[in-house]
Amino acid sequence: MSPMRAAHHSSGKTDVEHELEHTARGPVYRVLAALAQTCLVIAGVQLVTLISIFGWLVWGRYVLNDTPTWVEQLALLLVVWITFLGAAAGVWNKSHLSIDFIREMMPDPLRIPMRWIAVIAVCVFGGFLAWQGWTLAEKTWPRNIPMLGIAEGWRAVPMAICGALTVVFSLYHVGELARGEYKLTGEL
Amino acid sequence: MGLAVLFGIFGLGLFCGMPVAFALGLAAVGGFLYEGLPLFIGFQRILSGVSVFSLLAIPFFIFAGELMMQGGIANRLVRLASSAVGSVRGGLGVVNVLSSMLFGGISGSAVADTSALGSILIPVMKDKGYDPDYAVNVTVTSSVAGIVIPPSHNMILYAVAAGGMSVSKLFIAGIVPGILMCLCLALVAYWVAVRRGYPAETFPGFKALGVATIVALPGLMTAVIIVGGVLSGVMTVTESGAFGAIWAILVTTLVYRELTWPAFKLAVITSVRTTALVMLLVATASAFSYLLALYRVPDLLGNFVAGISDNPLIILLMINLILLVLGMIMDMAALILICTPIFLPVAVGLGMDPVQFGVILMMNLGLGLCTPPVGACLFVGCVVGKIRIEQAVKSILPFYLAILVALMLVTYVPAFSMFLPSLME
Amino acid sequence: AEWRGWAIHPEDYPNTVAMQSFADQVAEVTEGRITPTVYANGILGSQPDAIEQVRSGALAWANFNMGPMGEIVPATNVLSLPFIFRDVEQMHHAMDGDVGQQFSDALSEAGIVALSWFDSGSRSFYNTKKPIHTPADVEGLKFRVMNNDLYVQMVDQLGGNATPMAYGEVYQSLQTGVIDGAENNYPSYESSNHYEVAKYYSITNHLILPECLCVAESVWEGVSDEDKAAIKEAAMDAAQLQRQLWAEREAKSLEVVEAAGSMVNEVEDPAAFQAAMEPIYANFISAHPDLESLIKDIQATE
Ligand code: NA
Ligand code: NA
């Protein structure tokens, strides 16, 4: 949950300490963190777009009596993008809702394999998301989204991206597990 | 057997601490493979699960709430509530409840309410000599009112899961139960405060109260914009969410001038995160529920519950109990999506209105948000209040009871939820 | 083999009842070799999703409306042209004959075998303001239409403001005045309760959309010739039943809405409405020259 994250952050370190930690984590970490951040920024722009086109919709219908007919379908497309880009960043930040207290109560011989299972299972599902997202995009490419006139396949593209990023991010988490550096919560 | 695969993978995933949304998705993948169904259908369901018009209100309301927090609307609402009832003994506890009623009513998110009001009120309460566990208890339990008092994105989820009912009717139905819940909680907060001998604030005088009201007015207008915009026919409920956000931007930049560029960016990014978490759950839950529908699970479970007793009072109590227990171990959004198709037909079979059932479901699952082991509000409250979960839970029981009393009243007295919507007809 | 079937309507709806009767008849004539089942209320997904599921064979059979079929099988967009059929009877004649065969052929290229054609009545405009007699009465009114460019053009040509909107939002939007009207057949006008808030129903009959009872091609291929014939016959019987139930349902719905105070009126000059559609036909034919002969064939049907 994001508000929890925010609270964590406020108790945290200075910027310099953050910077040092990033450097210490090496280039792979920095590239992946930048990817996750990029997802959030793009999705953020899309969220602001979403709000704006709804303003335009109401203006067009109520004031101009000429409803922009593309808003509804574009909004549905945008929300899919926001969901999957945000979800990919959520994998990196480990902010998806999970029940980890059971696992964390377990003794080491159980807890450690359970952590491996959880991280690898996320990676596997990410693989399915990427593969099936791609398949769906291909399958629906010849068909257009009504009122928008662009390929239906654009709806499946963010799912494929989210899947691919999920695989990459959770592979990094596998690395953390292997090095014994795994943390329950990610960083902003 | 297919069901065993589905729930086996899901259960194992949860047990190992896999994110709920991913466990739902992976279980669905297992189910599709086991049934020999083309996999793409599961993922098609994931996509269509998100591409639902009424779900658009979720990012809108989340964003509006986030902007109000970052832009200074939330703390003005607290100040208003504090000047109004701060002079009562244990007044800050009552203020806390009242603020949740105001802020939760607008933001629609219990977790946002807990973190926003909690980070403002809990330090103040501790400062004035209130125990931290009390401060956390009040904050956490009263934030649940925000789920019932409109707007509420969880109610929108319910309307979708119920097969598309009137969201505005649901919203209106939640007003009285939400106030009822706050009333019960305020009584408990007062009672505990008196028993523990907490101090009262001095009444700041009517002039100060007036000032606080005027200062909070533009923020309170957000609710007016949302409700008024819908009733006057300018916009639909969904569109009003977008206007709530636009209005919040205008107020916090032009009137309060507190929404700086970094604060705005933070509001956007936080909203994206929260939206994505909720919507991914919706997405994978719809692949999961495709298989539930294919195995006709809702019929089976509904018959099971109906077979236990033919006394409607007992069946309703059973449903309440099951929901409470599920709410303790699972997240709210996922539960709404999974439980609605299962229990709604049973409740309707007993002659209950789907709108009333929606309110009951919200209250039940809301209580689950403040119970261990899994309670997002409880977690956030403890983080903000800087106490351990055990410490908070030790003294929270009277507050649970307050919510339970409200829940029972709403369950067995339909008028609490149905009177206002009946006026609409 | 179990044949999973998709239906969007509730169990007691004419289409769903007819599908259940088809299922029973098929199970009987094939002596249990094929047992179709019906999943009602669209619980297995929206129509576009269900179409994909039938094409992949995950669902064995379904009842599809031809409106949303247009994005997948372009030829079926012809059926979404406003005023393509004069009346429901002509639609029945066309679809039961050579025209229907042409649509079957187009569908089978997409992996869907159409066995028979159901009825979804004819759609007309209803609104909260006034009875519509001439195209000029539509001027300036906001009408909710389904998401299809042809329906948007139709309202635009009549001078109205076409407003795509999710079906679930329509009732309240009519009530509060976000939109002035919508368009549908009597049974939907009644069951959606829209008649409570929009009491002027004007019979334009602008859309007469047939529906198919269809089987997945991959499933159909595995059926013996003998069973195929029996299933086909069951589908024809189901269509007869559906059309009869549909007519009864329409009559009942009309009765309900009129008893509740709805004002139902005939339009004065249907030809004026049709004439306004000429640019739409011209656009459509220039975009799909191959479909011109199909349009001519429909218009030539008695
Ligand atoms: Na609320
Ligand atoms: Na909980």
CSV table of C-alpha atoms in Angstrom, one decimal, chain A residues 1-5 7-8 37 40-41 43-45 47-48 50-51 54-55 57-58 61-62 72 75-76 79-80 82-84 86-87 90-91 93 95-103 106 114-115 117-118 121-122 124-125 128-129 131-132 135-136 139 155-156 159 166 188, chain B residues 14-22 25-26 29 33 39-40 43-44 46-47 50-53 56 59-60 63 111-112 115 233-236 238-239 242-243 245-246 264 268-277 279-281 283-284 329-331 373-374 376 379-380 383-384:
chain,number,residue,atom,x,y,z
A,1,MET,CA,0.0,0.0,0.0
A,2,SER,CA,1.3,3.3,-1.0
A,3,PRO,CA,0.5,5.3,2.2
A,4,MET,CA,2.5,2.7,4.2
A,5,ARG,CA,5.3,3.3,1.8
A,7,ALA,CA,5.3,6.6,6.1
A,8,HIS,CA,8.3,4.3,5.8
A,37,GLN,CA,10.3,5.0,-12.2
A,40,LEU,CA,5.2,5.5,-12.9
A,41,VAL,CA,5.9,8.7,-14.8
A,43,ALA,CA,1.3,6.2,-16.0
A,44,GLY,CA,1.1,9.5,-14.1
A,45,VAL,CA,0.9,11.4,-17.4
A,47,LEU,CA,-3.7,9.6,-15.3
A,48,VAL,CA,-3.6,13.4,-15.8
A,50,LEU,CA,-7.6,10.7,-18.2
A,51,ILE,CA,-8.8,13.5,-15.9
A,54,PHE,CA,-13.2,13.7,-19.0
A,55,GLY,CA,-13.3,17.5,-18.5
A,57,LEU,CA,-16.2,15.2,-22.4
A,58,VAL,CA,-18.5,17.1,-20.0
A,61,ARG,CA,-21.7,17.4,-24.1
A,62,TYR,CA,-23.1,20.0,-21.7
A,72,GLU,CA,-15.1,6.8,-23.3
A,75,ALA,CA,-10.4,6.3,-21.2
A,76,LEU,CA,-10.9,2.6,-21.0
A,79,VAL,CA,-6.9,2.9,-17.5
A,80,VAL,CA,-5.5,-0.4,-18.8
A,82,ILE,CA,-2.1,2.9,-16.0
A,83,THR,CA,-3.0,-0.4,-14.3
A,84,PHE,CA,-0.3,-2.4,-15.9
A,86,GLY,CA,1.7,0.9,-12.2
A,87,ALA,CA,1.5,-2.8,-11.5
A,90,GLY,CA,4.6,-2.3,-7.8
A,91,VAL,CA,6.5,-5.5,-8.4
A,93,ASN,CA,8.7,-1.7,-5.1
A,95,SER,CA,4.1,-2.9,-2.8
A,96,HIS,CA,1.5,-5.4,-4.1
A,97,LEU,CA,-0.8,-6.5,-1.3
A,98,SER,CA,0.3,-9.8,0.2
A,99,ILE,CA,0.0,-11.8,3.3
A,100,ASP,CA,3.5,-12.4,4.5
A,101,PHE,CA,3.1,-12.6,8.2
A,102,ILE,CA,2.5,-16.4,8.1
A,103,ARG,CA,5.8,-16.9,6.2
A,106,MET,CA,8.0,-19.6,10.2
A,114,MET,CA,8.7,-20.0,1.0
A,115,ARG,CA,10.3,-16.8,0.0
A,117,ILE,CA,8.5,-19.9,-4.0
A,118,ALA,CA,6.8,-16.5,-3.7
A,121,ALA,CA,5.9,-17.7,-8.7
A,122,VAL,CA,5.6,-14.0,-9.4
A,124,VAL,CA,6.4,-17.2,-13.6
A,125,PHE,CA,3.1,-15.3,-13.7
A,128,PHE,CA,2.6,-15.7,-18.7
A,129,LEU,CA,1.6,-12.1,-18.7
A,131,TRP,CA,3.6,-14.2,-23.5
A,132,GLN,CA,-0.1,-14.0,-23.4
A,135,THR,CA,-0.4,-13.3,-28.1
A,136,LEU,CA,-3.5,-11.2,-27.5
A,139,LYS,CA,-4.6,-11.8,-32.2
A,155,ARG,CA,-5.0,-2.7,-25.1
A,156,ALA,CA,-2.9,-5.9,-24.7
A,159,MET,CA,0.0,-6.3,-20.3
A,166,THR,CA,7.8,-8.4,-13.8
A,188,LEU,CA,10.6,4.4,-3.5
B,14,LEU,CA,-1.0,-16.7,-0.4
B,15,PHE,CA,0.6,-18.9,2.3
B,16,CYS,CA,4.0,-18.3,0.8
B,17,GLY,CA,3.4,-14.6,0.8
B,18,MET,CA,2.8,-14.1,-2.9
B,19,PRO,CA,1.0,-10.9,-3.8
B,20,VAL,CA,-2.7,-11.6,-3.8
B,21,ALA,CA,-3.2,-10.4,-7.3
B,22,PHE,CA,-0.5,-12.6,-8.7
B,25,GLY,CA,-3.7,-14.9,-11.7
B,26,LEU,CA,-1.4,-17.9,-11.3
B,29,VAL,CA,-3.5,-20.1,-15.2
B,33,LEU,CA,-4.3,-25.5,-18.2
B,39,LEU,CA,-4.8,-19.8,-22.0
B,40,PHE,CA,-5.4,-16.6,-23.9
B,43,PHE,CA,-5.7,-13.2,-20.1
B,44,GLN,CA,-8.5,-11.8,-22.2
B,46,ILE,CA,-7.8,-10.0,-17.2
B,47,LEU,CA,-7.9,-7.2,-19.8
B,50,VAL,CA,-10.1,-3.6,-16.2
B,51,SER,CA,-11.8,-2.2,-19.3
B,52,VAL,CA,-15.0,-1.5,-17.4
B,53,PHE,CA,-16.5,1.9,-17.6
B,56,LEU,CA,-12.9,4.5,-14.1
B,59,PRO,CA,-8.6,6.3,-10.2
B,60,PHE,CA,-10.7,9.5,-10.1
B,63,PHE,CA,-6.6,11.0,-7.1
B,111,VAL,CA,-6.4,3.6,4.0
B,112,ALA,CA,-6.0,7.1,2.6
B,115,SER,CA,-2.7,7.7,6.8
B,233,GLY,CA,-27.7,16.5,-14.8
B,234,VAL,CA,-24.4,18.1,-15.8
B,235,MET,CA,-22.4,14.8,-15.4
B,236,THR,CA,-22.7,11.2,-14.4
B,238,THR,CA,-18.2,8.5,-12.9
B,239,GLU,CA,-17.6,11.9,-14.5
B,242,ALA,CA,-13.0,13.4,-12.5
B,243,PHE,CA,-14.5,16.7,-11.5
B,245,ALA,CA,-10.1,15.8,-8.8
B,246,ILE,CA,-10.2,18.9,-11.0
B,264,PHE,CA,1.3,17.5,-7.1
B,268,VAL,CA,-0.1,11.7,-9.1
B,269,ILE,CA,2.4,9.0,-8.5
B,270,THR,CA,0.8,7.8,-5.3
B,271,SER,CA,-2.6,7.7,-7.1
B,272,VAL,CA,-1.1,5.6,-9.9
B,273,ARG,CA,0.4,3.2,-7.4
B,274,THR,CA,-2.9,2.7,-5.5
B,275,THR,CA,-4.9,2.5,-8.6
B,276,ALA,CA,-2.7,-0.1,-10.1
B,277,LEU,CA,-2.8,-2.2,-7.0
B,279,MET,CA,-7.1,-2.6,-10.6
B,280,LEU,CA,-4.6,-5.5,-10.9
B,281,LEU,CA,-6.6,-7.3,-8.3
B,283,ALA,CA,-8.1,-7.9,-13.4
B,284,THR,CA,-6.7,-11.2,-12.1
B,329,ILE,CA,-7.2,-12.8,6.2
B,330,MET,CA,-7.8,-11.2,2.8
B,331,ASP,CA,-7.8,-7.8,1.2
B,373,PRO,CA,-3.6,-10.6,10.8
B,374,VAL,CA,-4.3,-8.8,7.5
B,376,ALA,CA,-4.3,-2.6,5.7
B,379,PHE,CA,-1.0,-1.7,9.5
B,380,VAL,CA,-1.0,1.9,8.4
B,383,VAL,CA,3.1,2.7,11.2
B,384,VAL,CA,1.8,6.2,11.6
